[in-house]
Amino acid sequence: MYCPKTYENEKKNEDLEFERSQSTFSISELNLILNKNDKNIMNIKNEIKKMIENDEIISKPQEIHLLSREEQYKRALYVSSKIVDIKKRFGEIGGDLYYQTLFEEIPFVINDIVFACAFKSLASEEQMNKLYPKFQNYQYLGSYAQTEIGHGSNVQGIETTCTYIKETGEFELNSPTLTSTKYWIGGLGKLATHTIVFAQLLIASSSNNGNLKNYGPHPFLLQVRGLDDHLPLKGITVGDIGPKLGFNSLDNGYLRLDHVRIPRENMLSRFFRVNENGEYEKPKHPKLIYAGMVGVRSNMIENSFVCLSRAVTIAIRYSTIRKQFKANQSDKQEKKIIEYSNQMNRILPYLAQTFAFFFAGKRFSVEFDQMMIAVKKDQDTTLLSELHANSSGLKSLMTQSTSDGIESCRLSCGGHGYSQFSGIPYLWANYVHMSSAEGESNLLPQQTTKYLLSILRKVTTDLSSSSDDKLVIGQSVQYIKDEFESSFENINQFIKEKSLNSILHPDSLLQLFKHRSFVLIKSIGSSIQEQMSNGNKDIPQIWSDLNVEINHCSKAHCQLYVVQSFYDQILLLSSNDTSNSTIIVLIQLLQTYCVWIINTNFVDFLQDQYVELAQIDFLKNSLINFYKLLRPNLVPLVDSFDLCNATLGSALGSYNGDVYSTLYKWSSTQPFNKNSIPLGFNENIKPLINSKL
Ligand SMILES: CCCCCCCCCCCCC/C=C/C(=O)SCCNC(=O)CCNC(=O)[C@H](O)C(C)(C)COP(=O)(O)OP(=O)(O)OC[C@H]1O[C@@H](n2cnc3c(N)ncnc32)[C@H](O)[C@@H]1OP(=O)(O)O
Ligand SMILES: Cc1cc2nc3c(=O)[nH]c(=O)nc-3n(C[C@H](O)[C@H](O)[C@H](O)COP(=O)(O)OP(=O)(O)OC[C@H]3O[C@@H](n4cnc5c(N)ncnc54)[C@H](O)[C@@H]3O)c2cc1C
């Protein structure tokens, strides 16, 4: 591990040293688990941390808050340039781990993740071999231009056109209206040399009397800037969209195209193409064009653990150092704020969630990679529907709940949590876009529930009937079939037999989550059926009226996915040589997460008297007991994330906890304090102070 060793010569905070002495499990063993038991990953991370903490600029993340937009961006380009050294030393994996270790976001993340996901999914092998190395080596810098100022969620509604010109064998890209202006395009405002433009593909067809036929949105590679002078090319208007809530080290851009010609070969043609005669060869699955977005959502799902772990680390270390009020006047010291149960209630559910999200993200990324291999091999889309549904719901749940967790951790630090020097406001401001970007969190869960309803339909109708036999019942939705086939009595018996305590067994908790999700899916299906049997045929309106329940249903399914992932990993770890003490604390974290979700969604679990009020009451009262069980291990648990100080950028959460001296030093040395008399004072305020009434 990086932290203990690197900071061993620093002044120790006695509170943190005491907390570390209470650990009941092996921190390094848990850290290895959080690195997927891959010592190579750990070593690369440690090398990157060393590089970052020794870099004159990157080692001082707190200085970001003192810079103008231009200075922030200049700093970001410097930090971006360092990734080349990282990749030379460690290859592609070094890039991912570099991003996970940086305090700040950098524009290269678009080329390396957003553009890369799309290009690797949509480009043909020939295009990959010819072009991708240039993006990997940053000779080209890519971006992804799908959203327009008038359309984001509704991809089918985008207005940019791409017309095939048979005479010259070219495509012509055009922005026909103001609302067709590409907007929000990450990395495009100042940096990108290329972008993947999504445009309505128009081809004149003899079968359509020579009129243009629209084949829907397709991806086209466009060079935006000259490689020698970095100026926009002919017909291209491009710029930065302006200041944002956060993510300001990135240049989100706008783009307008004035009849820009590109070669026919610039259509990304893994799944579809236009031949020189203007004939369109369609994909095996109509939505393979969206595969790139699933890839970025997979990154965001994995990244929720990365960001939430930073917030809980800062909040827990600070909460074991900060003291307020004596419990008894005779006490020598005031009470550590972590000892207040409402302080624990602000932080510990999200500590448990951090671990839950790690295991869920780990599982999803394996499933995503398996799906992409199948899709690329022979456009085998068997797994695509399930992956799209799960990525939509999980990305929505995990990003929103991570944002909530970062904010809860900020609140737990009191006034100091509102200082940029706590490291939390910047983390939060840079993170919250994840609920909008790559698919809005009110929109995507509908895709999940639509899929769940199709599985319920398949399960409940006779398999020989018209049910969609292409639809495979994937592993993550097998519970729908099981719940449907298990008589209610059996399941009910399963829970009722449980004595109060055993309802806390992970098997029982998992079963509660399965049944909860099944009941919600069934309820929506029944509501739609009821509306239709009452003669209402306006399906879009019925669906819109049910939006809230639909999104909640997706959330329940995804929370089950998280619980199942966490529990499966614990069972796997306990079957190999993981020490029992680590397993015990992981089970406590799983139980804390489950009971917290149950406590905040009581109605779901009471829906069909599946559990009795006495059991719910018992669960409600058990949360505080889990907090107490976890209490001795709180600092060791966040130490197991092994986050270096330059990653946290926090005066409140550093490894050795020198909170007050760091906070005062950063405050007193900031440039704003260089001059006692602030700019503007003499001309605006001094006359008032000196005025005579
Ligand atoms: C490593 C550490 C660092 C990590 C850092 C993290 C990430 C990096 C930082 C990120 C920075 C931000 C970058 C942001 C980029 C962007 O925002 S890019 C733009 C994103 N835009 C969207 O997400 C738009 C959302 N809208 C849609 O996806 C679609 O419009 C829709 C909502 C899915 C609707 O699709 P539509 O075609 O209109 O119709 P439907 O009828 O709903 O779908 C038809 C069928 O197709 C299936 N389907 C839809 N989408 C997909 C898909 N992606 N994959 C597979 N299948 C899909 C859908 O289920 C339907 O299927 P059937 O029901 O069987 O017909
Ligand atoms: C930081 C950031 C980076 C981004 N980077 C990129 C990028 O690199 N490339 C790119 O192409 N795009 C990018 N985007 C754009 C992003 O993909 C869109 O903002 C997102 O898809 C949402 O679309 P919209 O903004 O048009 O919102 P809208 O679709 O207009 O949604 C607005 C509101 O209406 C609701 N709504 C819309 N439709 C429905 C419906 N059917 N049912 C219920 N509610 C609905 C939404 O839930 C939302 O609450 C980025 C955005 C951000 C914030």
PDB file of N, CA, C and O in Angstrom, residues 112-137:
ATOM      1  N   ASP A 112      -9.749   9.627 -24.358  1.00  0.00           N
ATOM      2  CA  ASP A 112      -9.382   8.293 -23.863  1.00  0.00           C
ATOM      3  C   ASP A 112     -10.573   7.434 -23.473  1.00  0.00           C
ATOM      4  O   ASP A 112     -10.462   6.220 -23.423  1.00  0.00           O
ATOM      5  N   ILE A 113     -11.706   8.055 -23.148  1.00  0.00           N
ATOM      6  CA  ILE A 113     -12.845   7.242 -22.711  1.00  0.00           C
ATOM      7  C   ILE A 113     -14.068   7.461 -23.605  1.00  0.00           C
ATOM      8  O   ILE A 113     -14.552   6.543 -24.250  1.00  0.00           O
ATOM      9  N   VAL A 114     -14.542   8.683 -23.723  1.00  0.00           N
ATOM     10  CA  VAL A 114     -15.793   8.933 -24.450  1.00  0.00           C
ATOM     11  C   VAL A 114     -15.625   8.652 -25.942  1.00  0.00           C
ATOM     12  O   VAL A 114     -16.371   7.877 -26.536  1.00  0.00           O
ATOM     13  N   PHE A 115     -14.596   9.264 -26.542  1.00  0.00           N
ATOM     14  CA  PHE A 115     -14.348   9.018 -27.969  1.00  0.00           C
ATOM     15  C   PHE A 115     -13.934   7.560 -28.177  1.00  0.00           C
ATOM     16  O   PHE A 115     -14.447   6.870 -29.060  1.00  0.00           O
ATOM     17  N   ALA A 116     -13.032   7.075 -27.328  1.00  0.00           N
ATOM     18  CA  ALA A 116     -12.486   5.721 -27.498  1.00  0.00           C
ATOM     19  C   ALA A 116     -13.589   4.663 -27.433  1.00  0.00           C
ATOM     20  O   ALA A 116     -13.638   3.742 -28.254  1.00  0.00           O
ATOM     21  N   CYS A 117     -14.506   4.784 -26.489  1.00  0.00           N
ATOM     22  CA  CYS A 117     -15.607   3.814 -26.373  1.00  0.00           C
ATOM     23  C   CYS A 117     -16.400   3.774 -27.668  1.00  0.00           C
ATOM     24  O   CYS A 117     -16.730   2.713 -28.193  1.00  0.00           O
ATOM     25  N   ALA A 118     -16.698   4.946 -28.203  1.00  0.00           N
ATOM     26  CA  ALA A 118     -17.502   5.003 -29.429  1.00  0.00           C
ATOM     27  C   ALA A 118     -16.706   4.475 -30.614  1.00  0.00           C
ATOM     28  O   ALA A 118     -17.184   3.621 -31.367  1.00  0.00           O
ATOM     29  N   PHE A 119     -15.477   4.947 -30.753  1.00  0.00           N
ATOM     30  CA  PHE A 119     -14.702   4.555 -31.933  1.00  0.00           C
ATOM     31  C   PHE A 119     -14.438   3.048 -31.938  1.00  0.00           C
ATOM     32  O   PHE A 119     -14.626   2.365 -32.932  1.00  0.00           O
ATOM     33  N   LYS A 120     -14.064   2.508 -30.770  1.00  0.00           N
ATOM     34  CA  LYS A 120     -13.756   1.062 -30.702  1.00  0.00           C
ATOM     35  C   LYS A 120     -15.003   0.220 -30.926  1.00  0.00           C
ATOM     36  O   LYS A 120     -14.931  -0.911 -31.401  1.00  0.00           O
ATOM     37  N   SER A 121     -16.182   0.780 -30.624  1.00  0.00           N
ATOM     38  CA  SER A 121     -17.429   0.025 -30.842  1.00  0.00           C
ATOM     39  C   SER A 121     -17.889   0.142 -32.284  1.00  0.00           C
ATOM     40  O   SER A 121     -18.424  -0.804 -32.847  1.00  0.00           O
ATOM     41  N   LEU A 122     -17.704   1.301 -32.896  1.00  0.00           N
ATOM     42  CA  LEU A 122     -18.392   1.598 -34.160  1.00  0.00           C
ATOM     43  C   LEU A 122     -17.476   1.552 -35.381  1.00  0.00           C
ATOM     44  O   LEU A 122     -17.960   1.373 -36.506  1.00  0.00           O
ATOM     45  N   ALA A 123     -16.160   1.708 -35.196  1.00  0.00           N
ATOM     46  CA  ALA A 123     -15.254   1.719 -36.355  1.00  0.00           C
ATOM     47  C   ALA A 123     -14.994   0.291 -36.829  1.00  0.00           C
ATOM     48  O   ALA A 123     -14.939  -0.639 -36.025  1.00  0.00           O
ATOM     49  N   SER A 124     -14.842   0.163 -38.146  1.00  0.00           N
ATOM     50  CA  SER A 124     -14.502  -1.161 -38.685  1.00  0.00           C
ATOM     51  C   SER A 124     -13.077  -1.526 -38.286  1.00  0.00           C
ATOM     52  O   SER A 124     -12.305  -0.659 -37.844  1.00  0.00           O
ATOM     53  N   GLU A 125     -12.717  -2.802 -38.456  1.00  0.00           N
ATOM     54  CA  GLU A 125     -11.346  -3.222 -38.119  1.00  0.00           C
ATOM     55  C   GLU A 125     -10.332  -2.406 -38.937  1.00  0.00           C
ATOM     56  O   GLU A 125      -9.302  -1.987 -38.439  1.00  0.00           O
ATOM     57  N   GLU A 126     -10.700  -2.169 -40.210  1.00  0.00           N
ATOM     58  CA  GLU A 126      -9.787  -1.402 -41.084  1.00  0.00           C
ATOM     59  C   GLU A 126      -9.593   0.020 -40.547  1.00  0.00           C
ATOM     60  O   GLU A 126      -8.483   0.528 -40.430  1.00  0.00           O
ATOM     61  N   GLN A 127     -10.702   0.646 -40.138  1.00  0.00           N
ATOM     62  CA  GLN A 127     -10.616   2.006 -39.579  1.00  0.00           C
ATOM     63  C   GLN A 127      -9.837   1.999 -38.268  1.00  0.00           C
ATOM     64  O   GLN A 127      -9.040   2.885 -37.990  1.00  0.00           O
ATOM     65  N   MET A 128     -10.066   0.962 -37.468  1.00  0.00           N
ATOM     66  CA  MET A 128      -9.334   0.847 -36.198  1.00  0.00           C
ATOM     67  C   MET A 128      -7.840   0.760 -36.474  1.00  0.00           C
ATOM     68  O   MET A 128      -7.069   1.518 -35.897  1.00  0.00           O
ATOM     69  N   ASN A 129      -7.448  -0.119 -37.370  1.00  0.00           N
ATOM     70  CA  ASN A 129      -6.012  -0.309 -37.628  1.00  0.00           C
ATOM     71  C   ASN A 129      -5.366   0.952 -38.201  1.00  0.00           C
ATOM     72  O   ASN A 129      -4.263   1.316 -37.837  1.00  0.00           O
ATOM     73  N   LYS A 130      -6.126   1.632 -39.039  1.00  0.00           N
ATOM     74  CA  LYS A 130      -5.539   2.800 -39.729  1.00  0.00           C
ATOM     75  C   LYS A 130      -5.506   4.033 -38.832  1.00  0.00           C
ATOM     76  O   LYS A 130      -4.524   4.796 -38.818  1.00  0.00           O
ATOM     77  N   LEU A 131      -6.545   4.217 -38.030  1.00  0.00           N
ATOM     78  CA  LEU A 131      -6.698   5.501 -37.341  1.00  0.00           C
ATOM     79  C   LEU A 131      -6.502   5.449 -35.831  1.00  0.00           C
ATOM     80  O   LEU A 131      -5.967   6.384 -35.243  1.00  0.00           O
ATOM     81  N   TYR A 132      -6.910   4.363 -35.177  1.00  0.00           N
ATOM     82  CA  TYR A 132      -6.961   4.396 -33.725  1.00  0.00           C
ATOM     83  C   TYR A 132      -5.592   4.675 -33.078  1.00  0.00           C
ATOM     84  O   TYR A 132      -5.523   5.437 -32.110  1.00  0.00           O
ATOM     85  N   PRO A 133      -4.496   4.125 -33.611  1.00  0.00           N
ATOM     86  CA  PRO A 133      -3.185   4.408 -33.000  1.00  0.00           C
ATOM     87  C   PRO A 133      -2.885   5.903 -32.905  1.00  0.00           C
ATOM     88  O   PRO A 133      -2.265   6.377 -31.954  1.00  0.00           O
ATOM     89  N   LYS A 134      -3.376   6.677 -33.858  1.00  0.00           N
ATOM     90  CA  LYS A 134      -3.111   8.133 -33.822  1.00  0.00           C
ATOM     91  C   LYS A 134      -3.834   8.795 -32.654  1.00  0.00           C
ATOM     92  O   LYS A 134      -3.349   9.748 -32.057  1.00  0.00           O
ATOM     93  N   PHE A 135      -5.009   8.236 -32.305  1.00  0.00           N
ATOM     94  CA  PHE A 135      -5.746   8.772 -31.144  1.00  0.00           C
ATOM     95  C   PHE A 135      -5.106   8.286 -29.851  1.00  0.00           C
ATOM     96  O   PHE A 135      -5.030   8.991 -28.856  1.00  0.00           O
ATOM     97  N   GLN A 136      -4.605   7.054 -29.908  1.00  0.00           N
ATOM     98  CA  GLN A 136      -3.955   6.511 -28.704  1.00  0.00           C
ATOM     99  C   GLN A 136      -2.690   7.307 -28.360  1.00  0.00           C
ATOM    100  O   GLN A 136      -2.392   7.529 -27.196  1.00  0.00           O
ATOM    101  N   ASN A 137      -1.979   7.770 -29.429  1.00  0.00           N
ATOM    102  CA  ASN A 137      -0.719   8.501 -29.191  1.00  0.00           C
ATOM    103  C   ASN A 137      -0.918  10.004 -29.155  1.00  0.00           C
ATOM    104  O   ASN A 137       0.049  10.763 -29.165  1.00  0.00           O
TER     105      ASN A 137
END
